[in-house]
Coordinates of C-alpha atoms in Angstrom, one line a residue:
Chain A
M24 CA -61.7 -16.9 90.7
S25 CA -65.4 -16.6 91.2
K26 CA -67.2 -13.6 92.7
R27 CA -68.2 -15.9 95.5
N28 CA -64.6 -15.9 96.7
S29 CA -64.2 -12.2 96.8
L30 CA -64.3 -11.5 100.5
F31 CA -62.9 -8.1 100.2
G32 CA -65.2 -6.6 97.6
L33 CA -66.4 -3.9 99.9
A34 CA -65.3 -0.5 98.8
G35 CA -63.6 1.8 101.3
A36 CA -61.1 1.3 103.9
W37 CA -60.5 -1.1 106.9
A38 CA -59.2 -0.2 110.3
L39 CA -57.8 -2.3 113.0
A40 CA -60.3 -2.4 115.9
G41 CA -57.7 -2.4 118.6
P42 CA -54.7 -0.5 119.9
A43 CA -51.8 0.3 117.7
L44 CA -48.1 0.6 118.1
A45 CA -46.7 4.1 118.1
H46 CA -44.7 5.4 115.3
H47 CA -41.8 6.0 117.6
S48 CA -41.0 5.8 121.3
F49 CA -42.4 8.6 123.4
A50 CA -39.9 8.1 126.2
M51 CA -38.3 11.5 125.6
F52 CA -41.5 13.1 126.8
D53 CA -42.6 13.2 130.4
S54 CA -45.9 11.4 130.1
V55 CA -47.0 12.5 133.6
A56 CA -46.1 16.2 133.5
E57 CA -48.3 18.7 131.7
I58 CA -47.5 22.2 130.6
V59 CA -49.8 24.9 129.4
L60 CA -48.4 27.3 126.8
Q61 CA -50.2 30.5 125.7
G62 CA -48.6 32.0 122.7
T63 CA -48.5 32.9 119.0
V64 CA -48.2 30.4 116.2
T65 CA -45.1 31.1 114.1
E66 CA -45.6 28.0 111.9
F67 CA -47.9 25.0 111.7
Q68 CA -46.1 22.1 109.9
W69 CA -49.0 20.0 108.5
T70 CA -46.6 17.1 107.7
N71 CA -45.8 13.4 108.4
P72 CA -44.8 11.4 110.2
H73 CA -46.0 14.1 112.6
T74 CA -47.3 17.6 112.6
W75 CA -45.4 20.3 114.5
I76 CA -46.6 23.6 116.1
E77 CA -44.0 26.3 116.3
L78 CA -45.0 28.7 119.0
D79 CA -43.6 31.9 120.5
V80 CA -44.5 32.1 124.2
P81 CA -44.0 35.3 126.3
N82 CA -42.4 34.2 129.6
G83 CA -43.9 37.0 131.6
T84 CA -40.6 39.0 132.0
G85 CA -40.7 40.6 128.6
E86 CA -38.9 37.8 126.8
V87 CA -40.3 35.4 124.3
V88 CA -39.5 31.7 124.4
H89 CA -39.9 29.6 121.3
W90 CA -41.5 26.1 121.7
S91 CA -41.8 23.2 119.2
I92 CA -44.7 20.9 119.9
E93 CA -45.1 17.5 118.2
G94 CA -48.6 16.6 117.2
G95 CA -50.2 13.6 115.6
S96 CA -49.9 12.7 111.9
T97 CA -52.0 14.4 109.3
L98 CA -54.0 11.1 109.0
G99 CA -54.8 11.0 112.7
L100 CA -55.5 14.8 113.1
S101 CA -57.6 15.1 110.0
R102 CA -59.9 12.4 111.3
E103 CA -60.3 14.4 114.5
G104 CA -61.4 17.5 112.7
W105 CA -58.1 19.2 112.1
H106 CA -57.2 20.8 108.7
R107 CA -53.9 22.2 107.3
T108 CA -55.4 25.7 107.9
T109 CA -56.5 25.0 111.5
L110 CA -53.5 26.9 112.8
Q111 CA -52.0 29.9 110.9
R112 CA -49.1 32.1 111.6
G113 CA -50.1 34.8 114.1
D114 CA -52.9 32.8 115.7
K115 CA -53.1 33.1 119.5
I116 CA -53.6 29.7 121.0
T117 CA -53.4 27.8 124.2
L118 CA -52.1 24.3 124.2
V119 CA -51.4 21.5 126.6
A120 CA -48.4 19.2 126.1
H121 CA -46.2 16.7 127.8
P122 CA -42.8 18.4 128.0
L123 CA -39.5 16.9 126.9
K124 CA -37.7 15.4 129.9
D125 CA -34.4 17.1 129.1
G126 CA -35.9 20.5 129.8
S127 CA -35.5 21.9 126.2
H128 CA -38.5 23.7 124.8
G129 CA -40.4 21.0 123.2
G130 CA -43.3 18.7 123.9
S131 CA -45.9 16.2 122.8
L132 CA -49.3 17.8 122.0
M133 CA -52.2 16.8 124.2
G134 CA -54.7 19.4 123.0
V135 CA -55.1 22.9 121.8
T136 CA -57.7 25.7 122.3
L137 CA -58.0 28.1 119.4
A138 CA -58.6 31.8 119.7
N139 CA -62.3 31.2 119.0
G140 CA -62.6 28.8 121.9
Q141 CA -62.7 25.6 119.9
H142 CA -60.8 22.7 121.5
L143 CA -59.1 20.0 119.4
G144 CA -57.5 16.8 120.7
A145 CA -54.1 15.7 119.8
S146 CA -54.3 12.2 118.5
I147 CA -50.8 11.4 119.6
R148 CA -51.0 10.5 123.2
P149 CA -50.3 6.8 123.9
A150 CA -53.4 5.2 125.3
T151 CA -51.3 2.7 127.3
P152 CA -48.2 4.4 128.6
A153 CA -45.0 2.3 128.2
K154 CA -43.9 0.8 131.5
Chain B
M19 CA -59.4 1.9 121.2
D20 CA -60.0 2.4 117.5
R21 CA -56.9 2.6 115.4
Q22 CA -58.9 4.6 112.9
D23 CA -58.8 7.5 115.3
G24 CA -55.1 7.7 114.6
K25 CA -54.2 7.1 118.3
D26 CA -51.2 5.1 119.1
V27 CA -50.1 2.9 121.9
A28 CA -46.6 2.7 123.0
A29 CA -46.2 -1.0 123.7
P30 CA -42.7 -2.0 123.1
G31 CA -42.9 -5.8 123.2
R32 CA -44.0 -6.9 126.5
A33 CA -44.5 -3.8 128.6
S34 CA -44.5 -5.9 131.7
E35 CA -45.5 -9.4 132.8
E36 CA -48.5 -8.0 134.8
S37 CA -50.0 -5.9 132.0
D38 CA -49.3 -8.5 129.3
A39 CA -52.6 -10.3 129.7
A40 CA -54.5 -7.0 129.1
L41 CA -52.9 -6.5 125.7
P42 CA -54.5 -7.9 122.6
M43 CA -52.8 -11.1 121.3
Y44 CA -51.0 -9.4 118.6
L45 CA -49.1 -7.2 121.1
Q46 CA -48.2 -10.2 123.3
A47 CA -44.8 -11.7 122.5
P48 CA -44.3 -15.3 121.6
V49 CA -42.7 -17.7 124.1
F50 CA -39.1 -17.6 122.8
K51 CA -36.3 -20.0 123.4
G52 CA -32.5 -19.7 123.9
E53 CA -30.8 -16.7 122.5
Y54 CA -34.1 -15.3 121.2
E55 CA -35.5 -15.1 124.7
A56 CA -32.3 -13.5 125.9
E57 CA -32.7 -10.9 123.1
R58 CA -36.3 -10.3 124.0
K59 CA -35.4 -9.6 127.6
K60 CA -32.7 -7.2 126.5
I61 CA -35.2 -5.3 124.3
E62 CA -37.8 -5.2 127.1
A63 CA -35.3 -3.9 129.6
L64 CA -34.1 -1.1 127.2
S65 CA -37.7 -0.2 126.4
R66 CA -38.5 0.1 130.1
K67 CA -35.4 2.4 130.4
G68 CA -36.9 4.6 127.7
T69 CA -34.2 3.7 125.2
P70 CA -35.8 1.1 122.9
V71 CA -33.4 -0.4 120.5
E72 CA -33.8 -0.3 116.7
D73 CA -36.8 1.9 116.7
S74 CA -37.5 1.1 113.1
G75 CA -40.7 3.3 113.1
A76 CA -38.8 6.4 114.0
M77 CA -36.3 5.5 111.2
C78 CA -39.3 5.4 108.8
L79 CA -38.6 1.7 107.9
P80 CA -41.7 -0.4 107.2
Q81 CA -42.8 -2.6 110.1
G82 CA -43.2 -5.5 107.7
M83 CA -44.8 -8.9 108.6
P84 CA -46.3 -9.8 111.0
A85 CA -46.7 -6.3 112.4
F86 CA -48.2 -5.1 109.1
W87 CA -51.7 -5.7 110.4
G88 CA -50.8 -3.5 113.4
G89 CA -51.3 -0.6 111.1
P90 CA -51.4 1.9 112.7
Y91 CA -53.7 3.5 110.1
A92 CA -56.2 2.5 107.5
F93 CA -56.0 -0.5 105.2
E94 CA -57.3 -0.8 101.6
I95 CA -57.8 -4.2 100.0
L96 CA -58.0 -4.5 96.3
Q97 CA -58.4 -7.8 94.4
T98 CA -57.9 -9.0 90.8
D99 CA -58.0 -12.5 89.5
K100 CA -54.2 -12.7 90.0
Q101 CA -53.5 -11.1 93.3
I102 CA -54.8 -9.2 96.3
N103 CA -53.1 -6.0 97.2
I104 CA -53.4 -4.7 100.7
S105 CA -52.3 -1.1 101.4
Q106 CA -51.5 0.4 104.7
E107 CA -51.5 4.1 105.0
W108 CA -48.5 4.3 107.4
N109 CA -45.5 4.9 105.1
E110 CA -47.3 3.9 101.9
Q111 CA -46.9 0.2 102.4
T112 CA -48.4 -2.5 100.1
R113 CA -48.5 -6.3 100.5
R114 CA -49.2 -8.4 97.5
I115 CA -50.8 -11.8 97.9
Y116 CA -50.7 -13.9 94.7
I117 CA -53.8 -16.1 94.3
D118 CA -53.2 -17.5 90.8
G119 CA -51.7 -20.7 92.0
R120 CA -48.0 -19.9 91.7
P121 CA -45.6 -21.3 94.2
H122 CA -43.1 -19.3 96.4
P123 CA -39.9 -18.5 94.4
K124 CA -37.1 -21.0 95.0
D125 CA -34.6 -18.4 96.2
Y126 CA -36.6 -15.4 97.3
D127 CA -34.7 -12.3 98.5
P128 CA -36.1 -11.6 101.9
S129 CA -38.3 -8.5 102.1
F130 CA -40.1 -6.7 104.9
N131 CA -43.5 -8.3 104.1
G132 CA -42.1 -11.5 102.6
H133 CA -43.5 -13.4 99.7
S134 CA -47.2 -14.3 100.0
I135 CA -49.4 -16.8 98.1
G136 CA -53.0 -17.4 98.9
H137 CA -55.8 -19.9 98.1
W138 CA -59.4 -20.2 99.1
E139 CA -60.8 -22.8 101.6
G140 CA -64.5 -22.2 101.2
R141 CA -65.0 -18.5 102.2
V142 CA -61.6 -18.3 104.0
L143 CA -58.6 -16.9 102.3
V144 CA -55.5 -18.8 103.4
V145 CA -52.2 -16.9 102.9
D146 CA -48.8 -18.5 103.2
T147 CA -45.8 -16.1 103.7
I148 CA -42.1 -16.8 103.7
G149 CA -38.9 -14.8 103.1
I150 CA -39.4 -12.1 105.8
R151 CA -36.4 -10.0 106.6
A152 CA -34.7 -10.6 110.0
E153 CA -35.2 -7.0 111.2
T154 CA -39.0 -7.2 111.4
K155 CA -40.4 -7.8 114.8
V156 CA -42.9 -10.2 116.3
A157 CA -44.7 -8.2 119.0
G158 CA -41.6 -6.2 119.5
A159 CA -39.0 -9.0 119.5
H160 CA -36.8 -10.8 117.0
H161 CA -37.6 -13.9 114.9
S162 CA -35.3 -16.1 113.0
D163 CA -34.9 -16.7 109.2
A164 CA -37.2 -19.7 109.6
L165 CA -40.3 -17.5 110.2
H166 CA -43.2 -18.8 108.2
I167 CA -46.6 -17.2 108.6
V168 CA -50.1 -18.6 107.8
E169 CA -53.0 -16.3 107.8
R170 CA -56.7 -17.3 107.7
I171 CA -58.7 -14.2 106.6
R172 CA -62.5 -14.3 106.8
Q173 CA -65.4 -12.0 106.8
S174 CA -66.6 -12.4 110.4
A175 CA -69.5 -10.0 110.1
P176 CA -70.9 -7.9 107.2
D177 CA -68.6 -5.0 108.2
A178 CA -65.8 -7.0 109.8
L179 CA -62.8 -9.0 108.8
E180 CA -60.8 -11.3 111.1
V181 CA -57.2 -12.1 110.4
E182 CA -56.1 -15.2 112.3
M183 CA -52.4 -15.4 112.1
T184 CA -50.2 -18.3 113.1
A185 CA -46.4 -17.7 113.0
Y186 CA -44.1 -20.7 112.9
D187 CA -40.5 -20.3 113.9
P188 CA -39.0 -23.5 115.3
K189 CA -35.6 -21.8 115.7
A190 CA -36.9 -19.0 117.9
F191 CA -40.4 -19.9 119.3
Q192 CA -41.2 -22.7 121.8
Q193 CA -44.5 -23.0 120.1
P194 CA -46.3 -21.3 117.2
W195 CA -47.5 -17.8 117.9
V196 CA -51.1 -17.0 117.3
A197 CA -52.6 -13.6 116.9
I198 CA -56.0 -12.3 115.8
Y199 CA -56.4 -8.9 114.2
P200 CA -60.0 -7.7 114.1
L201 CA -60.7 -5.2 111.3
R202 CA -63.7 -3.0 110.9
H203 CA -65.0 -1.7 107.6
K204 CA -64.9 2.1 107.1
P205 CA -66.9 2.6 103.9
D206 CA -66.6 6.3 103.8
M207 CA -62.9 6.5 104.5
E208 CA -60.4 7.3 101.8
L209 CA -56.7 6.4 102.3
Q210 CA -54.5 9.4 102.5
E211 CA -50.9 10.0 101.5
Y212 CA -48.3 9.6 104.2
S213 CA -44.6 10.1 103.6
C214 CA -42.6 9.3 106.7
E215 CA -39.6 11.1 105.2
E216 CA -41.5 14.3 104.6
N217 CA -40.6 15.9 107.9
N218 CA -39.2 13.4 110.3
R219 CA -37.9 15.3 113.3
N220 CA -37.5 12.2 115.5
Q221 CA -34.0 10.9 115.3
V222 CA -32.7 7.7 116.9
D223 CA -29.2 7.9 118.2
E224 CA -26.5 5.2 118.5
H225 CA -27.9 4.2 121.9
G226 CA -31.4 3.7 120.5
V227 CA -32.8 6.8 122.2
T228 CA -35.4 8.7 120.1
H229 CA -35.1 12.5 120.1
A230 CA -37.3 15.3 119.0
T231 CA -35.6 18.0 117.0
I232 CA -36.5 21.4 118.4
A233 CA -36.3 24.2 116.0
P234 CA -33.8 26.9 116.8
K235 CA -35.3 30.1 118.2

């Protein structure tokens, strides 16, 4: 094979210039409703296929409610400025999420505001909601 | 929207007849016939209900061909005299396209990406693929065991590749399905590791409904 016929000799990666299929259905989340949670991070799972934020949220009556929020993959989030240490146990954060439809304490991350005021997107929200 | 941002689109097959035209070709289903059209309609109806069947992504199965080019993350293309390997970050997938003149095997065990051989027509790499497992999807719907894919891959600009794919399936399609996947060069990007089994908290139940596992308090 000649060099002439090496179309792909460019080093680095390639990315589809168009929308992608989601890793899984997001039908369990209410894609219209938004909840705002202010709480304390108990664990940040920097994992695939998705990251998870475990959060203790005071409910205003002296009780603490635990929430599990699903974020984008490490691939997606790292390219939006996230890092495995972006959230640490004990961090006070505010996040916005689409809640689970069944009312249990979970959601799909839309964005987070850190204690220092920095805002980070979620890299998980479908751009074209499923009909 | 740029795939490289890691954003995803939930587009299970044909989301709706109205919105179909707005989707890129590779997300528009072929025109099916007979039982395959009935199956597509069933999948579409369940997706609309929010209970998509066989959510292979949530089960961490490779999407295989032809959806391989759908990513959703970065690709890496490496070439030797014998073959071209194309990696896809999502779930550590690799396609191998043999360019040393070998034919397809006589009795190939079907695989998610099938068996691919390629040759050059001028500056265009022409890839012929057979032996694709029945559970892979074409724009979200089922194909038959006769699926045969021809790709014409060319550098459409200094920093762009274009994959023009024609999928032939005389048992399932009324006519060949054509899709074009535009790819953009990301010279500074390195592929990262992605194990779908590392922490998959999305389970699919027997009704096809995907759940999120909420940690106990």
